[in-house]
Amino acid sequence: MQDEPTPVELTKAVADFLRSDIAPLISGHQAFKLRVAINILDLVTRQLTLEEGSDAKEVERLHALLGLDGSVMDLNRVLAERIAKGEMDLATPGLAEHLWATTMEKLAVDQPNYASYKRELSRDS
Amino acid sequence: MIEAELSHSVQRWCKGATGVTGAAKLSGGASQETWRFDIEHPDGAIGAILRRSPKGYGAAPTRAAGLAAEARLMQLACEAGVPSPRVMHVLVPEDDLGTGFVMQRVEGETIARKILRDDEYAAARPHLARQIGGILADLHKLPQDKLPALRSRNATQEIGEFERDYRSLNWPKPVFELALRWLRDHDPGPGAETTLVHGDFRNGNLIIGPDGIRAVLDWELAHLGDPMEDLGWVCVNSWRFGEIDKPVGGFGSREELFAGYEAAGRNVDPARVKFWEVMGTLRWGIMCGGMMQRFREGPDHSMERAMIGRRASETEIDLLRLLVPRGS
């Protein structure tokens, strides 16, 4: 077991330092690059926080849909192949719900401010 | 320094020019650069833009029309009354600047978020969707016998090409597979007609002022194909920048776009437009994947490229919203 603080605590500390102490000091293209860097750290922090739970739920859904066990990557590969071959489509019970759930979990990490995501999230609540 | 080469160049083709000042790089893809500069002239400075492939970048990507074709298309568009910068000079080897062309600089804004939010454009915004319809109609009417050599692509060929691009990424994405199936099932086949297609007509490639659209830029992906492709691409959610209820670039409605197009004497096929909107959404998603791949494997290990790779999921939610909308 690795020591603490956790990766989430560390990435947060770096992002906060860049945001509060460094960002006010620079301008122009460097400021733009810094914003991108901070966005990356924030994304990594969200992924470290959410990935374990969302991957577990995704594997559970994929297992139910495909009747197979495997890693989240392997099962996605099988699902992609079955859709490509026409063996599964939107008429397949549970497929649309699975794709929606998986996509919402991805956006929660990648782009929680994306307008389409926020619209769909407001439907869920 | 590029100013020395530019200075030599302008003195050969711009009568009275004495040199250039203020050369600044505006954007740089790997193979195409855009520079702004001012031509010093006794009658007053002339604002100019250089589009070029730097020396050493010979072959353009296979989908690109090439800078010479781009210059010719802008000339034709300008003559036909499509808002377009005036092309001043097509580079020759003696310019020592690579390949490309110089055009007159059109003042205005290209940053989509500013156009969609700033007060300066508030009066123009309600008219943009309809104006885009009119411009696209005029563009699709450009006489084909005057066009430079361009690749020709129908819907079936495009699906095949995107599928190949997607498979080469080795990136299993069930939502993309679903979209590919949908596209195959809804392939409208060869169009009733083939016209010039701009290929990248969207918010971000338009120069806009308080008075409306002043210039159409980036003819790099121009080709011959289904004119409805341009109408679908301009509606892709990725170019609405948050204004998701205004399908046409975040400016306005499809009805306004179609009305502008039809008022200019051309017909709209809404089902084909929808097909191309789905295609366009997938196309941008696959392009994001390409960015990820180049970030990993290429010399350009930039953070921006890495983050564009992570934007593929935006196109996944947009594809689901198009193909399996939930409630309403």
XYZ file of C-alpha atoms in Angstrom:
453
model
C 0.000 0.000 0.000
C 1.279 3.412 -0.967
C 1.693 6.190 1.550
C -0.514 9.229 1.878
C -1.482 11.905 0.875
C -3.514 10.269 -1.881
C -3.102 11.093 -5.593
C -6.348 13.089 -5.445
C -5.037 15.210 -2.596
C -1.762 15.785 -4.438
C -3.247 16.786 -7.808
C -5.674 19.098 -6.003
C -2.826 20.774 -4.117
C -0.881 21.386 -7.355
C -3.957 22.693 -9.199
C -4.819 25.038 -6.343
C -1.251 26.383 -6.247
C -1.242 27.077 -9.995
C -4.703 28.649 -9.886
C -4.165 30.886 -6.854
C -0.460 31.753 -6.916
C 0.784 31.427 -10.497
C -2.157 32.301 -12.756
C -2.343 35.946 -11.570
C 1.329 36.448 -12.462
C 1.306 35.540 -16.162
C -0.516 36.570 -19.316
C -0.908 35.874 -23.028
C -0.179 32.479 -24.518
C 1.499 31.230 -21.342
C -1.662 32.048 -19.390
C -3.708 30.080 -21.914
C -1.366 27.097 -21.603
C -1.567 27.348 -17.820
C -5.361 27.218 -17.972
C -5.127 24.065 -20.076
C -2.699 22.574 -17.539
C -5.031 23.366 -14.643
C -7.939 21.842 -16.581
C -5.892 18.671 -17.025
C -5.162 18.432 -13.312
C -8.848 18.975 -12.525
C -9.817 16.259 -15.007
C -7.297 13.823 -13.522
C -8.601 14.601 -10.047
C -12.182 13.868 -11.162
C -11.100 10.651 -12.832
C -9.180 9.446 -9.779
C -12.244 10.172 -7.667
C -14.938 8.701 -9.919
C -13.354 6.045 -12.127
C -13.353 3.114 -9.736
C -17.068 3.398 -9.022
C -18.157 4.108 -12.593
C -16.018 1.318 -14.084
C -17.466 -1.183 -11.608
C -21.017 -0.197 -12.565
C -20.126 -0.306 -16.262
C -18.676 -3.823 -15.966
C -21.806 -4.936 -14.121
C -24.050 -3.602 -16.897
C -21.828 -5.072 -19.623
C -21.879 -8.447 -17.874
C -25.685 -8.366 -17.836
C -25.888 -7.289 -21.496
C -23.273 -9.641 -22.935
C -23.337 -12.586 -20.514
C -19.535 -12.408 -20.281
C -16.901 -11.607 -17.681
C -13.829 -9.525 -18.387
C -12.127 -6.195 -17.949
C -13.987 -3.010 -18.828
C -11.791 -2.659 -21.943
C -12.363 -6.271 -23.097
C -16.110 -6.059 -22.595
C -16.295 -2.748 -24.486
C -14.431 -4.407 -27.328
C -16.983 -7.240 -27.447
C -19.911 -4.815 -27.326
C -18.394 -2.708 -30.111
C -17.945 -5.837 -32.258
C -21.491 -7.038 -31.686
C -22.921 -3.653 -32.676
C -20.643 -3.564 -35.738
C -21.864 -7.031 -36.797
C -25.484 -6.007 -36.304
C -25.977 -8.583 -33.518
C -27.027 -5.816 -31.126
C -28.762 -2.528 -31.816
C -31.106 -0.026 -30.249
C -33.828 -2.681 -30.189
C -31.664 -4.778 -27.821
C -33.203 -4.463 -24.335
C -30.980 -2.428 -22.054
C -28.474 -1.274 -24.673
C -29.677 2.331 -24.973
C -29.869 2.651 -21.172
C -26.353 1.238 -20.839
C -24.872 3.614 -23.410
C -26.588 6.586 -21.804
C -25.367 5.657 -18.312
C -21.812 5.052 -19.521
C -21.688 8.276 -21.507
C -23.014 10.338 -18.598
C -20.292 8.884 -16.367
C -17.637 9.763 -18.952
C -18.835 13.357 -19.212
C -18.809 13.682 -15.425
C -15.028 13.236 -15.702
C -14.205 14.746 -19.102
C -16.463 17.766 -19.396
C -18.958 18.369 -16.567
C -19.631 21.864 -17.950
C -20.618 20.648 -21.415
C -24.086 22.043 -22.123
C -25.568 18.775 -23.457
C -24.396 16.981 -20.318
C -25.870 19.607 -18.012
C -29.163 19.402 -19.900
C -29.317 15.610 -19.551
C -28.256 15.774 -15.910
C -31.153 18.115 -15.157
C -33.483 15.484 -16.680
C -32.141 12.855 -14.262
C -32.779 14.872 -11.121
C 12.562 36.071 -39.536
C 9.578 35.878 -41.849
C 9.359 39.691 -42.231
C 12.440 39.735 -44.453
C 10.981 37.193 -46.883
C 7.565 38.885 -46.795
C 9.164 42.254 -47.418
C 10.976 40.997 -50.514
C 7.842 39.272 -51.711
C 5.407 42.214 -51.428
C 7.771 44.584 -53.194
C 7.588 42.374 -56.267
C 3.804 42.133 -56.609
C 2.293 45.035 -54.657
C 2.915 48.258 -56.548
C 4.466 50.940 -54.343
C 4.928 48.639 -51.327
C 8.103 49.379 -49.392
C 8.116 46.536 -46.854
C 6.093 44.881 -44.125
C 5.620 45.356 -40.385
C 3.974 43.558 -37.504
C 4.199 39.971 -38.757
C 2.605 37.689 -36.153
C 1.628 34.040 -36.317
C -2.098 33.624 -35.731
C -2.379 29.879 -35.780
C -0.265 26.983 -36.735
C -1.375 23.516 -37.598
C 1.558 21.240 -38.325
C 1.324 21.736 -42.078
C -0.551 25.044 -42.407
C 0.259 28.373 -40.828
C -1.622 31.666 -40.783
C 0.254 34.953 -40.307
C -0.998 38.526 -40.113
C 1.122 41.483 -41.231
C 0.851 45.003 -42.619
C 2.145 46.027 -46.015
C 3.843 49.441 -45.807
C 2.524 51.597 -48.589
C 2.702 55.345 -49.343
C -1.127 55.409 -49.529
C -1.401 53.836 -46.077
C -0.757 50.430 -44.560
C -2.611 47.451 -46.076
C -3.696 44.716 -43.665
C -2.812 41.292 -45.012
C -2.900 37.592 -44.122
C -0.545 34.853 -45.279
C -1.742 31.248 -45.429
C 1.082 28.860 -46.143
C 2.634 25.453 -45.797
C 6.158 26.231 -44.590
C 9.075 24.954 -46.600
C 9.589 21.269 -45.929
C 5.874 20.593 -45.622
C 5.192 19.411 -49.135
C 2.246 17.095 -49.138
C -0.978 18.336 -47.643
C -3.165 15.815 -45.779
C -5.120 13.690 -48.251
C -8.441 15.377 -47.518
C -7.089 18.891 -48.043
C -7.777 20.633 -51.335
C -4.371 22.328 -51.290
C -3.573 25.992 -50.864
C -3.604 26.768 -54.586
C -7.156 25.409 -54.862
C -8.106 27.292 -51.715
C -6.885 30.578 -53.228
C -8.793 29.916 -56.460
C -12.009 29.103 -54.560
C -11.749 32.295 -52.518
C -11.282 34.302 -55.698
C -14.333 32.694 -57.289
C -16.393 33.144 -54.127
C -15.399 36.789 -53.901
C -16.399 37.391 -57.542
C -19.755 35.681 -56.966
C -20.563 37.921 -54.007
C -19.915 35.327 -51.279
C -18.267 37.248 -48.401
C -14.609 36.392 -48.813
C -11.228 38.107 -48.413
C -9.626 39.305 -51.667
C -6.686 37.110 -52.703
C -3.708 39.377 -53.444
C -0.938 36.969 -54.408
C -0.350 33.239 -54.819
C 3.155 32.339 -53.621
C 5.795 31.408 -56.175
C 9.190 29.776 -55.458
C 10.990 33.164 -55.630
C 9.010 34.294 -52.571
C 10.959 31.750 -50.503
C 7.954 31.406 -48.209
C 6.778 27.894 -48.983
C 3.451 27.359 -50.753
C 0.323 29.361 -50.115
C -1.186 32.769 -50.735
C -1.600 36.289 -49.384
C -5.042 37.795 -48.918
C -6.404 41.093 -47.746
C -7.190 41.120 -44.037
C -10.880 41.391 -43.176
C -11.433 42.949 -39.764
C -13.873 41.256 -37.431
C -14.226 38.458 -34.928
C -13.783 34.705 -35.415
C -13.856 33.612 -31.773
C -17.210 31.875 -31.473
C -17.703 32.502 -27.764
C -17.306 36.262 -28.232
C -19.676 36.331 -31.200
C -22.248 34.404 -29.170
C -21.918 36.468 -25.968
C -20.577 39.990 -26.578
C -22.950 42.963 -26.818
C -21.150 44.158 -29.936
C -22.740 41.330 -31.959
C -26.168 41.360 -30.290
C -27.837 43.099 -33.229
C -26.244 40.738 -35.784
C -26.943 37.440 -33.983
C -30.666 37.076 -34.804
C -29.879 37.368 -38.529
C -26.887 35.042 -38.787
C -28.704 31.717 -39.304
C -30.654 33.089 -42.242
C -27.586 34.839 -43.635
C -25.677 31.557 -43.484
C -28.455 29.920 -45.510
C -28.101 32.568 -48.220
C -24.313 32.342 -48.298
C -24.362 28.540 -48.535
C -26.860 28.697 -51.394
C -24.632 31.140 -53.309
C -21.593 28.990 -52.595
C -23.375 25.875 -53.888
C -24.276 27.758 -57.050
C -20.639 28.501 -57.993
C -20.160 27.358 -61.603
C -18.455 23.967 -61.610
C -16.598 24.495 -64.865
C -14.540 27.217 -63.176
C -13.606 25.228 -60.068
C -10.089 23.910 -59.488
C -9.591 20.136 -59.377
C -11.243 18.839 -56.193
C -11.850 15.407 -54.724
C -15.385 14.114 -55.029
C -17.090 12.252 -52.202
C -20.604 10.938 -51.783
C -22.163 9.827 -48.498
C -21.278 6.134 -48.936
C -17.617 6.918 -49.560
C -17.514 9.258 -46.586
C -18.946 6.621 -44.219
C -16.308 4.169 -45.465
C -13.534 6.680 -44.949
C -14.621 7.592 -41.408
C -15.029 3.936 -40.509
C -11.469 3.275 -41.657
C -10.157 6.254 -39.681
C -12.056 5.086 -36.604
C -10.847 1.463 -36.879
C -7.246 2.600 -37.292
C -7.475 4.212 -33.843
C -8.130 0.787 -32.273
C -10.380 2.537 -29.792
C -13.535 0.517 -29.061
C -16.410 2.940 -28.756
C -19.878 1.345 -28.762
C -21.544 4.733 -29.375
C -19.427 5.326 -32.485
C -20.280 1.799 -33.714
C -23.946 2.580 -33.240
C -23.567 5.828 -35.195
C -21.757 4.020 -38.018
C -24.631 1.492 -38.232
C -27.175 4.299 -38.247
C -25.310 6.069 -41.025
C -25.159 2.882 -43.131
C -28.891 2.310 -42.556
C -29.760 5.921 -43.459
C -27.256 6.449 -46.269
C -29.163 8.663 -48.717
C -26.989 7.403 -51.601
C -25.672 9.638 -54.336
C -27.231 13.074 -54.147
C -29.787 14.354 -56.628
C -27.024 16.772 -57.561
C -23.350 17.332 -56.905
C -22.059 20.810 -56.099
C -19.075 22.512 -54.545
C -19.126 21.772 -50.802
C -17.160 24.080 -48.493
C -16.500 21.183 -46.104
C -15.792 23.178 -42.930
C -18.450 25.875 -42.883
C -19.050 26.588 -39.193
C -18.875 29.038 -36.338
C -15.137 29.677 -35.949
C -14.406 29.794 -39.679
C -16.509 32.926 -40.240
C -15.360 36.512 -39.720
C -18.258 38.361 -38.162
C -18.785 42.030 -37.401
C -21.647 43.978 -35.843
C -23.130 44.045 -39.359
C -23.064 40.267 -39.850
C -20.862 37.824 -41.756
C -17.944 39.513 -43.499
C -15.907 36.554 -44.727
C -15.946 32.779 -45.070
C -12.534 31.259 -44.251
C -10.763 27.905 -44.382
C -11.617 26.345 -47.718
C -9.091 23.609 -46.957
C -11.667 20.804 -46.976
C -13.617 21.981 -50.031
C -14.738 19.167 -52.349
C -17.502 18.102 -54.692
C -20.432 16.357 -53.050
C -23.886 16.643 -51.526
C -24.648 20.317 -50.801
C -26.702 19.240 -47.769
C -23.378 18.286 -46.126
C -22.605 21.960 -45.433
C -26.066 22.520 -43.916
C -25.647 19.517 -41.611
C -22.083 20.413 -40.554
C -23.014 23.959 -39.518
C -25.650 22.399 -37.191
C -23.259 20.044 -35.355
C -23.567 20.701 -31.623
C -19.808 21.127 -31.186
C -20.063 24.511 -32.974
C -22.907 25.837 -30.796
C -20.556 26.571 -27.902
C -23.172 26.028 -25.243
C -26.147 27.558 -27.098
C -27.541 24.083 -27.658
C -31.086 25.198 -28.457
C -29.859 27.217 -31.460
C -28.713 24.514 -33.861
C -27.141 26.766 -36.488
C -23.788 27.594 -34.895
C -25.474 28.729 -31.695
C -27.032 31.591 -33.709
C -30.498 30.441 -34.675
C -32.901 27.773 -35.899
C -32.790 25.267 -38.745
C -35.975 26.908 -40.074
C -34.134 30.231 -40.463
C -31.184 28.494 -42.137
C -33.488 26.666 -44.545
C -35.499 29.841 -45.274
C -32.322 31.737 -46.159
C -31.190 28.892 -48.396
C -34.512 28.617 -50.199
C -34.899 32.380 -50.570
C -31.662 32.260 -52.560
C -33.303 29.830 -54.964
C -32.174 26.401 -53.761
C -34.051 23.495 -52.165
C -33.430 21.887 -48.783
C -33.744 18.161 -48.029
C -34.146 18.089 -44.206
C -33.607 14.294 -43.934
C -30.274 14.606 -45.718
C -29.322 17.540 -43.501
C -29.991 15.368 -40.419
C -27.902 12.544 -41.924
C -24.974 14.936 -42.390
C -25.400 16.343 -38.893
C -24.998 12.822 -37.456
C -22.084 12.214 -39.821
C -20.513 15.527 -38.816
C -20.835 14.782 -35.116
C -19.123 11.414 -35.593
C -16.526 13.050 -37.861
C -15.516 15.516 -35.137
C -15.427 12.675 -32.590
C -13.069 10.657 -34.785
C -10.951 13.770 -35.335
C -10.657 14.087 -31.537
C -9.433 10.494 -31.508
C -6.898 11.367 -34.178
C -5.643 14.180 -31.948
C -5.187 11.705 -29.123
C -3.259 9.368 -31.392
C -0.979 12.137 -32.675
C -0.420 13.364 -29.119
C 0.728 9.874 -28.173
C 2.822 9.056 -31.193
C 3.763 12.324 -32.843
C 6.356 14.953 -32.129
C 3.701 17.428 -30.996
C 3.279 16.342 -27.388
C 1.103 19.315 -26.479
C -1.395 19.546 -23.658
C -3.968 21.125 -25.969
C -3.861 18.158 -28.294
C -4.181 15.764 -25.361
C -7.250 17.595 -24.086
C -8.915 17.641 -27.506
C -8.557 13.857 -27.368
C -10.689 13.878 -24.242
C -13.428 15.789 -26.059
C -14.537 12.713 -28.004
C -17.025 11.982 -25.215
C -18.789 15.266 -26.034
C -19.592 13.863 -29.443
C -20.771 10.611 -27.861
C -23.428 12.384 -25.799
C -24.418 14.448 -28.844
C -24.742 11.293 -30.968
C -26.962 9.723 -28.305
C -29.054 12.914 -28.190
C -29.508 12.635 -31.967
C -30.071 8.876 -32.218
C -31.729 7.854 -28.903
C -33.101 11.040 -27.334
C -34.424 10.607 -23.810
C -37.809 12.045 -22.797
C -38.242 15.672 -23.786
